[in-house]
């Protein structure tokens, strides 16, 4: 039976991948997590190369999906060595173990490998990351492709989907400030209206990954670099407006026309997804439909969002 190991299965994207594969395939799944390992997941610190090697040898997967990473730009900027340990060294260890096993491996990267000055970006455009996060992910891409010929880098933009807390996605992390601004006599919430993002629904990404895994299982692997992205351009201010509407909040939102983040971020890194589209791979759920599903599934109390409901 075809077996897939999902590394980082407890995270925002990892959960979506596991849900998609469990619901639509008869494949055997092996799952790892670190801080939030569940009953069907193996606790694995991907920074431990020997532990990674032992895990892959023991599980003997046919394919590996790496969904574990340090994805917070500010955290990467403050501690680039820690970011490299997860985003570069761990990818190399997993890819090396995959090659020894003869497994195909898919690693998640980011639109932040580009500087945002000349979108849309094709797979073969020259990267030029502006911050430590982008640099670490670009190094991770090279670590994967240098370690195995049977690997695929999948670049993705801003992700959102079913959450366990508001901070899991940069989309839903806006909700507490939006809700606070709707209270009587509250200060308005300042929202970036400078950078354009392309929010992408994690169940759609999981669908894409399942399609890629199916091609590999059928003997038609996609290797090298591919990209997937939502197709609705939105600033944080645009996203906040949609969130407020979906939550029924009369929020006070103020657009910021210039970058306000301490860590430099690119202005527009729209990813060209034509390589996958040409293969007939892809699915895009409209943002207004997807975000309502996310919010409906996550309980909250009036104007005080809470994980407990």
PDB file of C-alpha atoms in Angstrom:
ATOM      1  CA  UNK A   1       0.000   0.000   0.000  1.00  0.00           C
ATOM      2  CA  UNK A   2       1.232   3.498  -0.887  1.00  0.00           C
ATOM      3  CA  UNK A   3       2.466   5.247   2.260  1.00  0.00           C
ATOM      4  CA  UNK A   4       2.849   8.990   2.865  1.00  0.00           C
ATOM      5  CA  UNK A   5       4.666  10.571   5.803  1.00  0.00           C
ATOM      6  CA  UNK A   6       3.423  14.049   6.712  1.00  0.00           C
ATOM      7  CA  UNK A   7       6.089  15.923   8.685  1.00  0.00           C
ATOM      8  CA  UNK A   8       4.504  18.668  10.795  1.00  0.00           C
ATOM      9  CA  UNK A   9       1.025  17.144  10.722  1.00  0.00           C
ATOM     10  CA  UNK A  10      -0.289  19.169  13.671  1.00  0.00           C
ATOM     11  CA  UNK A  11       0.172  22.570  12.021  1.00  0.00           C
ATOM     12  CA  UNK A  12      -2.172  24.733   9.969  1.00  0.00           C
ATOM     13  CA  UNK A  13      -1.255  23.137   6.644  1.00  0.00           C
ATOM     14  CA  UNK A  14      -0.301  19.721   7.988  1.00  0.00           C
ATOM     15  CA  UNK A  15      -3.783  19.144   9.426  1.00  0.00           C
ATOM     16  CA  UNK A  16      -5.393  20.042   6.112  1.00  0.00           C
ATOM     17  CA  UNK A  17      -3.101  17.628   4.255  1.00  0.00           C
ATOM     18  CA  UNK A  18      -3.875  14.781   6.648  1.00  0.00           C
ATOM     19  CA  UNK A  19      -7.625  15.476   6.449  1.00  0.00           C
ATOM     20  CA  UNK A  20      -7.534  15.497   2.633  1.00  0.00           C
ATOM     21  CA  UNK A  21      -5.521  12.302   2.333  1.00  0.00           C
ATOM     22  CA  UNK A  22      -7.519  10.457   4.988  1.00  0.00           C
ATOM     23  CA  UNK A  23     -10.841  11.412   3.399  1.00  0.00           C
ATOM     24  CA  UNK A  24     -10.040  10.795  -0.263  1.00  0.00           C
ATOM     25  CA  UNK A  25      -7.414   8.061  -0.506  1.00  0.00           C
ATOM     26  CA  UNK A  26      -6.851   4.588   0.837  1.00  0.00           C
ATOM     27  CA  UNK A  27      -3.200   5.331   1.464  1.00  0.00           C
ATOM     28  CA  UNK A  28      -1.398   4.607   4.687  1.00  0.00           C
ATOM     29  CA  UNK A  29      -0.456   7.754   6.591  1.00  0.00           C
ATOM     30  CA  UNK A  30       2.405   8.356   9.003  1.00  0.00           C
ATOM     31  CA  UNK A  31       2.297  11.641  10.884  1.00  0.00           C
ATOM     32  CA  UNK A  32       4.820  13.572  12.949  1.00  0.00           C
ATOM     33  CA  UNK A  33       4.448  16.594  15.198  1.00  0.00           C
ATOM     34  CA  UNK A  34       6.570  18.312  17.785  1.00  0.00           C
ATOM     35  CA  UNK A  35       4.744  20.450  20.356  1.00  0.00           C
ATOM     36  CA  UNK A  36       1.189  19.280  19.690  1.00  0.00           C
ATOM     37  CA  UNK A  37       1.540  15.597  18.851  1.00  0.00           C
ATOM     38  CA  UNK A  38      -1.825  13.830  18.850  1.00  0.00           C
ATOM     39  CA  UNK A  39      -2.653  10.169  19.522  1.00  0.00           C
ATOM     40  CA  UNK A  40      -1.858   9.082  15.940  1.00  0.00           C
ATOM     41  CA  UNK A  41       1.284  11.182  15.594  1.00  0.00           C
ATOM     42  CA  UNK A  42       4.929  10.496  16.362  1.00  0.00           C
ATOM     43  CA  UNK A  43       6.810  13.190  18.240  1.00  0.00           C
ATOM     44  CA  UNK A  44       9.766  14.145  16.076  1.00  0.00           C
ATOM     45  CA  UNK A  45      12.229  17.012  16.348  1.00  0.00           C
ATOM     46  CA  UNK A  46      13.185  17.522  12.707  1.00  0.00           C
ATOM     47  CA  UNK A  47      16.282  19.428  13.826  1.00  0.00           C
ATOM     48  CA  UNK A  48      17.726  16.091  15.012  1.00  0.00           C
ATOM     49  CA  UNK A  49      19.155  14.553  11.836  1.00  0.00           C
ATOM     50  CA  UNK A  50      19.705  11.141  13.434  1.00  0.00           C
ATOM     51  CA  UNK A  51      16.124  11.028  14.713  1.00  0.00           C
ATOM     52  CA  UNK A  52      14.886  11.960  11.239  1.00  0.00           C
ATOM     53  CA  UNK A  53      16.938   9.184   9.664  1.00  0.00           C
ATOM     54  CA  UNK A  54      15.676   6.613  12.176  1.00  0.00           C
ATOM     55  CA  UNK A  55      12.073   7.721  11.644  1.00  0.00           C
ATOM     56  CA  UNK A  56      12.226   7.459   7.839  1.00  0.00           C
ATOM     57  CA  UNK A  57      14.000   4.094   8.011  1.00  0.00           C
ATOM     58  CA  UNK A  58      11.394   2.749  10.454  1.00  0.00           C
ATOM     59  CA  UNK A  59       8.298   4.074   8.645  1.00  0.00           C
ATOM     60  CA  UNK A  60       9.641   3.402   5.123  1.00  0.00           C
ATOM     61  CA  UNK A  61       7.298   5.841   3.353  1.00  0.00           C
ATOM     62  CA  UNK A  62       6.954   6.033  -0.417  1.00  0.00           C
ATOM     63  CA  UNK A  63       6.568   9.814  -0.218  1.00  0.00           C
ATOM     64  CA  UNK A  64       7.223  12.521   2.366  1.00  0.00           C
ATOM     65  CA  UNK A  65       5.525  15.912   2.686  1.00  0.00           C
ATOM     66  CA  UNK A  66       7.412  18.482   4.771  1.00  0.00           C
ATOM     67  CA  UNK A  67       4.913  20.877   6.348  1.00  0.00           C
ATOM     68  CA  UNK A  68       7.068  21.794   9.361  1.00  0.00           C
ATOM     69  CA  UNK A  69       8.784  25.199   9.249  1.00  0.00           C
ATOM     70  CA  UNK A  70       9.434  28.482  11.012  1.00  0.00           C
ATOM     71  CA  UNK A  71       7.077  30.719   9.032  1.00  0.00           C
ATOM     72  CA  UNK A  72       7.014  33.908  11.138  1.00  0.00           C
ATOM     73  CA  UNK A  73       9.121  36.620   9.456  1.00  0.00           C
ATOM     74  CA  UNK A  74       9.692  38.614  12.649  1.00  0.00           C
ATOM     75  CA  UNK A  75      10.862  35.507  14.543  1.00  0.00           C
ATOM     76  CA  UNK A  76      13.220  34.588  11.694  1.00  0.00           C
ATOM     77  CA  UNK A  77      14.648  38.101  11.662  1.00  0.00           C
ATOM     78  CA  UNK A  78      15.332  37.984  15.398  1.00  0.00           C
ATOM     79  CA  UNK A  79      16.871  34.506  15.351  1.00  0.00           C
ATOM     80  CA  UNK A  80      18.052  33.529  11.853  1.00  0.00           C
ATOM     81  CA  UNK A  81      20.079  30.560  13.131  1.00  0.00           C
ATOM     82  CA  UNK A  82      16.969  28.980  14.656  1.00  0.00           C
ATOM     83  CA  UNK A  83      15.083  29.649  11.424  1.00  0.00           C
ATOM     84  CA  UNK A  84      17.811  27.954   9.388  1.00  0.00           C
ATOM     85  CA  UNK A  85      17.720  24.919  11.644  1.00  0.00           C
ATOM     86  CA  UNK A  86      14.072  24.326  10.717  1.00  0.00           C
ATOM     87  CA  UNK A  87      13.862  25.772   7.230  1.00  0.00           C
ATOM     88  CA  UNK A  88      17.201  24.588   5.828  1.00  0.00           C
ATOM     89  CA  UNK A  89      19.007  21.958   7.895  1.00  0.00           C
ATOM     90  CA  UNK A  90      15.874  19.929   8.686  1.00  0.00           C
ATOM     91  CA  UNK A  91      14.842  19.946   5.021  1.00  0.00           C
ATOM     92  CA  UNK A  92      18.281  18.655   4.047  1.00  0.00           C
ATOM     93  CA  UNK A  93      18.112  15.880   6.649  1.00  0.00           C
ATOM     94  CA  UNK A  94      14.652  14.769   5.535  1.00  0.00           C
ATOM     95  CA  UNK A  95      15.559  14.907   1.834  1.00  0.00           C
ATOM     96  CA  UNK A  96      18.724  12.908   2.449  1.00  0.00           C
ATOM     97  CA  UNK A  97      16.782  10.254   4.353  1.00  0.00           C
ATOM     98  CA  UNK A  98      14.151  10.216   1.602  1.00  0.00           C
ATOM     99  CA  UNK A  99      16.810   9.650  -1.068  1.00  0.00           C
ATOM    100  CA  UNK A 100      18.246   6.741   0.894  1.00  0.00           C
ATOM    101  CA  UNK A 101      14.768   5.256   1.165  1.00  0.00           C
ATOM    102  CA  UNK A 102      13.924   5.970  -2.496  1.00  0.00           C
ATOM    103  CA  UNK A 103      11.017   8.204  -1.510  1.00  0.00           C
ATOM    104  CA  UNK A 104       9.717  11.255  -3.351  1.00  0.00           C
ATOM    105  CA  UNK A 105       9.683  14.338  -1.104  1.00  0.00           C
ATOM    106  CA  UNK A 106       7.706  17.582  -1.294  1.00  0.00           C
ATOM    107  CA  UNK A 107       8.823  20.636   0.676  1.00  0.00           C
ATOM    108  CA  UNK A 108       6.797  23.808   1.218  1.00  0.00           C
ATOM    109  CA  UNK A 109       8.388  27.150   0.371  1.00  0.00           C
ATOM    110  CA  UNK A 110       7.101  30.708   0.129  1.00  0.00           C
ATOM    111  CA  UNK A 111       6.435  33.646  -2.179  1.00  0.00           C
ATOM    112  CA  UNK A 112       8.817  35.618   0.060  1.00  0.00           C
ATOM    113  CA  UNK A 113      11.771  34.210  -1.881  1.00  0.00           C
ATOM    114  CA  UNK A 114      10.982  37.095  -4.285  1.00  0.00           C
ATOM    115  CA  UNK A 115      11.405  40.826  -3.657  1.00  0.00           C
ATOM    116  CA  UNK A 116       7.908  41.804  -4.824  1.00  0.00           C
ATOM    117  CA  UNK A 117       8.961  44.357  -7.445  1.00  0.00           C
ATOM    118  CA  UNK A 118       8.031  42.537 -10.685  1.00  0.00           C
ATOM    119  CA  UNK A 119       5.030  40.230 -10.245  1.00  0.00           C
ATOM    120  CA  UNK A 120       3.779  37.790 -11.296  1.00  0.00           C
ATOM    121  CA  UNK A 121       6.697  35.455 -10.618  1.00  0.00           C
ATOM    122  CA  UNK A 122       7.245  32.259 -12.567  1.00  0.00           C
ATOM    123  CA  UNK A 123       8.959  29.184 -11.162  1.00  0.00           C
ATOM    124  CA  UNK A 124      12.202  29.966 -12.950  1.00  0.00           C
ATOM    125  CA  UNK A 125      12.388  33.676 -12.094  1.00  0.00           C
ATOM    126  CA  UNK A 126      15.430  34.716 -10.072  1.00  0.00           C
ATOM    127  CA  UNK A 127      14.704  34.875  -6.320  1.00  0.00           C
ATOM    128  CA  UNK A 128      15.756  37.904  -4.278  1.00  0.00           C
ATOM    129  CA  UNK A 129      14.425  37.622  -0.710  1.00  0.00           C
ATOM    130  CA  UNK A 130      14.212  40.762   1.424  1.00  0.00           C
ATOM    131  CA  UNK A 131      14.240  39.209   4.885  1.00  0.00           C
ATOM    132  CA  UNK A 132      15.674  36.334   6.918  1.00  0.00           C
ATOM    133  CA  UNK A 133      12.533  34.250   6.472  1.00  0.00           C
ATOM    134  CA  UNK A 134      12.735  34.447   2.684  1.00  0.00           C
ATOM    135  CA  UNK A 135      16.458  33.762   2.729  1.00  0.00           C
ATOM    136  CA  UNK A 136      16.035  30.688   4.926  1.00  0.00           C
ATOM    137  CA  UNK A 137      13.264  29.306   2.714  1.00  0.00           C
ATOM    138  CA  UNK A 138      15.354  29.876  -0.418  1.00  0.00           C
ATOM    139  CA  UNK A 139      18.249  28.022   1.208  1.00  0.00           C
ATOM    140  CA  UNK A 140      15.781  25.276   2.093  1.00  0.00           C
ATOM    141  CA  UNK A 141      14.732  25.002  -1.542  1.00  0.00           C
ATOM    142  CA  UNK A 142      18.360  24.557  -2.564  1.00  0.00           C
ATOM    143  CA  UNK A 143      18.957  22.059   0.243  1.00  0.00           C
ATOM    144  CA  UNK A 144      16.097  19.900  -1.033  1.00  0.00           C
ATOM    145  CA  UNK A 145      17.035  20.040  -4.695  1.00  0.00           C
ATOM    146  CA  UNK A 146      20.739  19.435  -3.931  1.00  0.00           C
ATOM    147  CA  UNK A 147      19.930  16.425  -1.736  1.00  0.00           C
ATOM    148  CA  UNK A 148      17.617  14.458  -4.036  1.00  0.00           C
ATOM    149  CA  UNK A 149      16.542  14.239  -7.651  1.00  0.00           C
ATOM    150  CA  UNK A 150      13.121  12.989  -6.548  1.00  0.00           C
ATOM    151  CA  UNK A 151      11.903  16.154  -4.890  1.00  0.00           C
ATOM    152  CA  UNK A 152       9.524  19.060  -5.429  1.00  0.00           C
ATOM    153  CA  UNK A 153       9.528  22.538  -3.912  1.00  0.00           C
ATOM    154  CA  UNK A 154       5.993  23.911  -3.702  1.00  0.00           C
ATOM    155  CA  UNK A 155       5.951  27.678  -3.208  1.00  0.00           C
ATOM    156  CA  UNK A 156       2.863  29.084  -1.514  1.00  0.00           C
ATOM    157  CA  UNK A 157       1.744  32.567  -0.425  1.00  0.00           C
ATOM    158  CA  UNK A 158      -0.188  33.648   2.676  1.00  0.00           C
ATOM    159  CA  UNK A 159      -2.112  30.651   4.047  1.00  0.00           C
ATOM    160  CA  UNK A 160      -5.337  30.481   6.026  1.00  0.00           C
ATOM    161  CA  UNK A 161      -7.702  27.672   6.905  1.00  0.00           C
ATOM    162  CA  UNK A 162      -9.262  25.828   9.858  1.00  0.00           C
ATOM    163  CA  UNK A 163      -7.455  27.002  12.995  1.00  0.00           C
ATOM    164  CA  UNK A 164      -6.891  26.044  16.623  1.00  0.00           C
ATOM    165  CA  UNK A 165      -6.142  29.645  17.630  1.00  0.00           C
ATOM    166  CA  UNK A 166      -6.393  33.043  15.938  1.00  0.00           C
ATOM    167  CA  UNK A 167      -2.625  33.434  15.617  1.00  0.00           C
ATOM    168  CA  UNK A 168      -2.153  30.339  13.427  1.00  0.00           C
ATOM    169  CA  UNK A 169      -2.599  32.402  10.275  1.00  0.00           C
ATOM    170  CA  UNK A 170      -1.723  36.004   9.471  1.00  0.00           C
ATOM    171  CA  UNK A 171      -5.303  36.243   8.147  1.00  0.00           C
ATOM    172  CA  UNK A 172      -7.156  35.193  11.309  1.00  0.00           C
ATOM    173  CA  UNK A 173      -4.581  36.888  13.550  1.00  0.00           C
ATOM    174  CA  UNK A 174      -6.280  40.164  12.542  1.00  0.00           C
ATOM    175  CA  UNK A 175      -9.563  39.206  14.229  1.00  0.00           C
ATOM    176  CA  UNK A 176      -8.778  40.304  17.825  1.00  0.00           C
ATOM    177  CA  UNK A 177      -7.773  43.807  16.676  1.00  0.00           C
ATOM    178  CA  UNK A 178     -10.817  44.016  14.412  1.00  0.00           C
ATOM    179  CA  UNK A 179     -13.114  42.964  17.234  1.00  0.00           C
ATOM    180  CA  UNK A 180     -11.481  45.389  19.676  1.00  0.00           C
ATOM    181  CA  UNK A 181     -11.996  48.279  17.258  1.00  0.00           C
ATOM    182  CA  UNK A 182     -15.728  47.567  17.154  1.00  0.00           C
ATOM    183  CA  UNK A 183     -16.194  48.163  20.873  1.00  0.00           C
ATOM    184  CA  UNK A 184     -17.678  51.413  22.119  1.00  0.00           C
ATOM    185  CA  UNK A 185     -15.111  54.237  22.376  1.00  0.00           C
ATOM    186  CA  UNK A 186     -12.339  51.959  21.109  1.00  0.00           C
ATOM    187  CA  UNK A 187      -9.429  53.166  19.044  1.00  0.00           C
ATOM    188  CA  UNK A 188      -9.477  52.181  15.372  1.00  0.00           C
ATOM    189  CA  UNK A 189      -7.399  49.274  14.092  1.00  0.00           C
ATOM    190  CA  UNK A 190      -4.573  50.308  11.785  1.00  0.00           C
ATOM    191  CA  UNK A 191      -4.255  47.908   8.830  1.00  0.00           C
ATOM    192  CA  UNK A 192      -1.577  47.720   6.147  1.00  0.00           C
ATOM    193  CA  UNK A 193      -2.938  48.845   2.765  1.00  0.00           C
ATOM    194  CA  UNK A 194       0.463  48.815   1.020  1.00  0.00           C
ATOM    195  CA  UNK A 195       1.422  45.173   0.462  1.00  0.00           C
ATOM    196  CA  UNK A 196      -0.715  42.973  -1.776  1.00  0.00           C
ATOM    197  CA  UNK A 197      -1.172  39.367  -0.668  1.00  0.00           C
ATOM    198  CA  UNK A 198      -2.963  36.379  -2.203  1.00  0.00           C
ATOM    199  CA  UNK A 199      -4.657  34.484   0.651  1.00  0.00           C
ATOM    200  CA  UNK A 200      -4.712  30.772  -0.114  1.00  0.00           C
ATOM    201  CA  UNK A 201      -7.008  28.247   1.570  1.00  0.00           C
ATOM    202  CA  UNK A 202      -5.168  25.308   3.152  1.00  0.00           C
ATOM    203  CA  UNK A 203      -7.774  22.699   2.058  1.00  0.00           C
ATOM    204  CA  UNK A 204      -7.148  23.855  -1.535  1.00  0.00           C
ATOM    205  CA  UNK A 205      -3.395  23.424  -1.032  1.00  0.00           C
ATOM    206  CA  UNK A 206      -4.012  19.972   0.446  1.00  0.00           C
ATOM    207  CA  UNK A 207      -6.030  19.111  -2.670  1.00  0.00           C
ATOM    208  CA  UNK A 208      -3.097  20.211  -4.856  1.00  0.00           C
ATOM    209  CA  UNK A 209      -0.663  18.137  -2.783  1.00  0.00           C
ATOM    210  CA  UNK A 210      -2.918  15.081  -3.017  1.00  0.00           C
ATOM    211  CA  UNK A 211      -2.987  15.499  -6.810  1.00  0.00           C
ATOM    212  CA  UNK A 212       0.824  15.699  -6.858  1.00  0.00           C
ATOM    213  CA  UNK A 213       1.126  12.610  -4.668  1.00  0.00           C
ATOM    214  CA  UNK A 214      -1.282  10.761  -6.969  1.00  0.00           C
ATOM    215  CA  UNK A 215       0.866  11.600  -9.977  1.00  0.00           C
ATOM    216  CA  UNK A 216       3.912  10.237  -8.172  1.00  0.00           C
ATOM    217  CA  UNK A 217       2.062   7.066  -7.135  1.00  0.00           C
ATOM    218  CA  UNK A 218       1.027   6.597 -10.785  1.00  0.00           C
ATOM    219  CA  UNK A 219       4.615   6.927 -11.982  1.00  0.00           C
ATOM    220  CA  UNK A 220       4.413  10.517 -13.239  1.00  0.00           C
ATOM    221  CA  UNK A 221       6.229  12.549 -10.582  1.00  0.00           C
ATOM    222  CA  UNK A 222       6.469  16.332 -10.709  1.00  0.00           C
ATOM    223  CA  UNK A 223       9.931  17.437  -9.611  1.00  0.00           C
ATOM    224  CA  UNK A 224      11.855  20.692  -9.307  1.00  0.00           C
ATOM    225  CA  UNK A 225       9.826  23.788  -8.425  1.00  0.00           C
ATOM    226  CA  UNK A 226       6.088  24.429  -8.666  1.00  0.00           C
ATOM    227  CA  UNK A 227       3.852  27.186  -7.314  1.00  0.00           C
ATOM    228  CA  UNK A 228       0.258  27.497  -6.174  1.00  0.00           C
ATOM    229  CA  UNK A 229      -1.670  30.587  -5.119  1.00  0.00           C
ATOM    230  CA  UNK A 230      -5.075  32.039  -4.561  1.00  0.00           C
ATOM    231  CA  UNK A 231      -6.017  34.540  -7.264  1.00  0.00           C
ATOM    232  CA  UNK A 232      -7.665  37.325  -5.236  1.00  0.00           C
ATOM    233  CA  UNK A 233      -5.261  40.240  -4.559  1.00  0.00           C
ATOM    234  CA  UNK A 234      -5.885  41.696  -1.098  1.00  0.00           C
ATOM    235  CA  UNK A 235      -4.105  43.962   1.359  1.00  0.00           C
ATOM    236  CA  UNK A 236      -4.422  43.388   5.095  1.00  0.00           C
ATOM    237  CA  UNK A 237      -6.926  46.244   5.089  1.00  0.00           C
ATOM    238  CA  UNK A 238      -9.008  44.420   2.453  1.00  0.00           C
ATOM    239  CA  UNK A 239      -8.803  41.186   4.428  1.00  0.00           C
ATOM    240  CA  UNK A 240      -9.815  42.987   7.636  1.00  0.00           C
ATOM    241  CA  UNK A 241     -12.856  44.490   5.920  1.00  0.00           C
ATOM    242  CA  UNK A 242     -13.977  41.058   4.761  1.00  0.00           C
ATOM    243  CA  UNK A 243     -13.382  39.565   8.200  1.00  0.00           C
ATOM    244  CA  UNK A 244     -15.396  42.322   9.876  1.00  0.00           C
ATOM    245  CA  UNK A 245     -18.249  41.746   7.446  1.00  0.00           C
ATOM    246  CA  UNK A 246     -18.215  37.985   7.959  1.00  0.00           C
ATOM    247  CA  UNK A 247     -18.249  38.460  11.747  1.00  0.00           C
ATOM    248  CA  UNK A 248     -20.976  41.091  11.598  1.00  0.00           C
ATOM    249  CA  UNK A 249     -18.787  43.671  13.316  1.00  0.00           C
ATOM    250  CA  UNK A 250     -18.972  47.425  12.804  1.00  0.00           C
ATOM    251  CA  UNK A 251     -15.209  47.686  13.006  1.00  0.00           C
ATOM    252  CA  UNK A 252     -13.269  50.935  12.763  1.00  0.00           C
ATOM    253  CA  UNK A 253     -10.416  50.233  10.335  1.00  0.00           C
ATOM    254  CA  UNK A 254      -7.818  52.714   9.097  1.00  0.00           C
ATOM    255  CA  UNK A 255      -5.705  51.901   6.005  1.00  0.00           C
ATOM    256  CA  UNK A 256      -1.952  52.484   6.271  1.00  0.00           C
ATOM    257  CA  UNK A 257      -0.561  53.496   2.842  1.00  0.00           C
ATOM    258  CA  UNK A 258       3.083  52.770   3.717  1.00  0.00           C
ATOM    259  CA  UNK A 259       4.800  49.710   5.219  1.00  0.00           C
ATOM    260  CA  UNK A 260       4.644  49.638   9.009  1.00  0.00           C
ATOM    261  CA  UNK A 261       6.335  46.306   9.815  1.00  0.00           C
ATOM    262  CA  UNK A 262       9.750  46.283  11.476  1.00  0.00           C
ATOM    263  CA  UNK A 263      10.797  43.357   9.266  1.00  0.00           C
ATOM    264  CA  UNK A 264      10.968  44.266   5.544  1.00  0.00           C
ATOM    265  CA  UNK A 265       8.341  42.571   3.429  1.00  0.00           C
ATOM    266  CA  UNK A 266       7.863  42.496  -0.343  1.00  0.00           C
ATOM    267  CA  UNK A 267       5.056  44.544  -1.860  1.00  0.00           C
ATOM    268  CA  UNK A 268       3.578  42.017  -4.311  1.00  0.00           C
ATOM    269  CA  UNK A 269       4.873  38.482  -4.813  1.00  0.00           C
ATOM    270  CA  UNK A 270       2.039  37.086  -6.909  1.00  0.00           C
ATOM    271  CA  UNK A 271       2.998  33.529  -7.860  1.00  0.00           C
ATOM    272  CA  UNK A 272       2.367  32.247 -11.368  1.00  0.00           C
ATOM    273  CA  UNK A 273       0.778  28.786 -11.018  1.00  0.00           C
ATOM    274  CA  UNK A 274       0.745  27.878 -14.706  1.00  0.00           C
ATOM    275  CA  UNK A 275       2.990  24.822 -14.325  1.00  0.00           C
ATOM    276  CA  UNK A 276       0.373  23.069 -12.182  1.00  0.00           C
ATOM    277  CA  UNK A 277      -2.574  24.519 -14.087  1.00  0.00           C
ATOM    278  CA  UNK A 278      -1.151  23.106 -17.334  1.00  0.00           C
ATOM    279  CA  UNK A 279      -1.137  19.679 -15.677  1.00  0.00           C
ATOM    280  CA  UNK A 280      -4.794  20.116 -14.727  1.00  0.00           C
ATOM    281  CA  UNK A 281      -3.913  20.428 -11.044  1.00  0.00           C
ATOM    282  CA  UNK A 282      -5.545  23.019  -8.809  1.00  0.00           C
ATOM    283  CA  UNK A 283      -8.585  24.259  -6.925  1.00  0.00           C
ATOM    284  CA  UNK A 284      -9.455  27.719  -5.613  1.00  0.00           C
ATOM    285  CA  UNK A 285     -12.229  28.357  -3.104  1.00  0.00           C
ATOM    286  CA  UNK A 286     -13.437  31.999  -3.144  1.00  0.00           C
ATOM    287  CA  UNK A 287     -12.117  33.896  -0.114  1.00  0.00           C
ATOM    288  CA  UNK A 288     -15.548  34.987   1.096  1.00  0.00           C
ATOM    289  CA  UNK A 289     -16.761  31.379   1.077  1.00  0.00           C
ATOM    290  CA  UNK A 290     -13.633  29.900   2.668  1.00  0.00           C
ATOM    291  CA  UNK A 291     -13.238  32.496   5.423  1.00  0.00           C
ATOM    292  CA  UNK A 292     -16.853  32.077   6.507  1.00  0.00           C
ATOM    293  CA  UNK A 293     -16.248  28.342   6.823  1.00  0.00           C
ATOM    294  CA  UNK A 294     -13.145  29.006   8.929  1.00  0.00           C
ATOM    295  CA  UNK A 295     -14.942  31.470  11.212  1.00  0.00           C
ATOM    296  CA  UNK A 296     -18.051  29.309  11.557  1.00  0.00           C
ATOM    297  CA  UNK A 297     -15.901  26.393  12.720  1.00  0.00           C
ATOM    298  CA  UNK A 298     -14.009  28.424  15.330  1.00  0.00           C
ATOM    299  CA  UNK A 299     -16.101  29.533  18.327  1.00  0.00           C
ATOM    300  CA  UNK A 300     -15.918  33.060  19.690  1.00  0.00           C
ATOM    301  CA  UNK A 301     -17.885  35.274  22.066  1.00  0.00           C
ATOM    302  CA  UNK A 302     -19.278  38.503  20.688  1.00  0.00           C
ATOM    303  CA  UNK A 303     -16.565  41.141  20.585  1.00  0.00           C
ATOM    304  CA  UNK A 304     -14.027  39.107  22.576  1.00  0.00           C
ATOM    305  CA  UNK A 305     -12.544  36.353  20.363  1.00  0.00           C
ATOM    306  CA  UNK A 306     -11.428  33.344  22.322  1.00  0.00           C
ATOM    307  CA  UNK A 307     -10.287  29.836  21.544  1.00  0.00           C
ATOM    308  CA  UNK A 308     -12.663  28.458  24.152  1.00  0.00           C
ATOM    309  CA  UNK A 309     -15.861  29.876  22.637  1.00  0.00           C
TER     310      UNK A 309
END
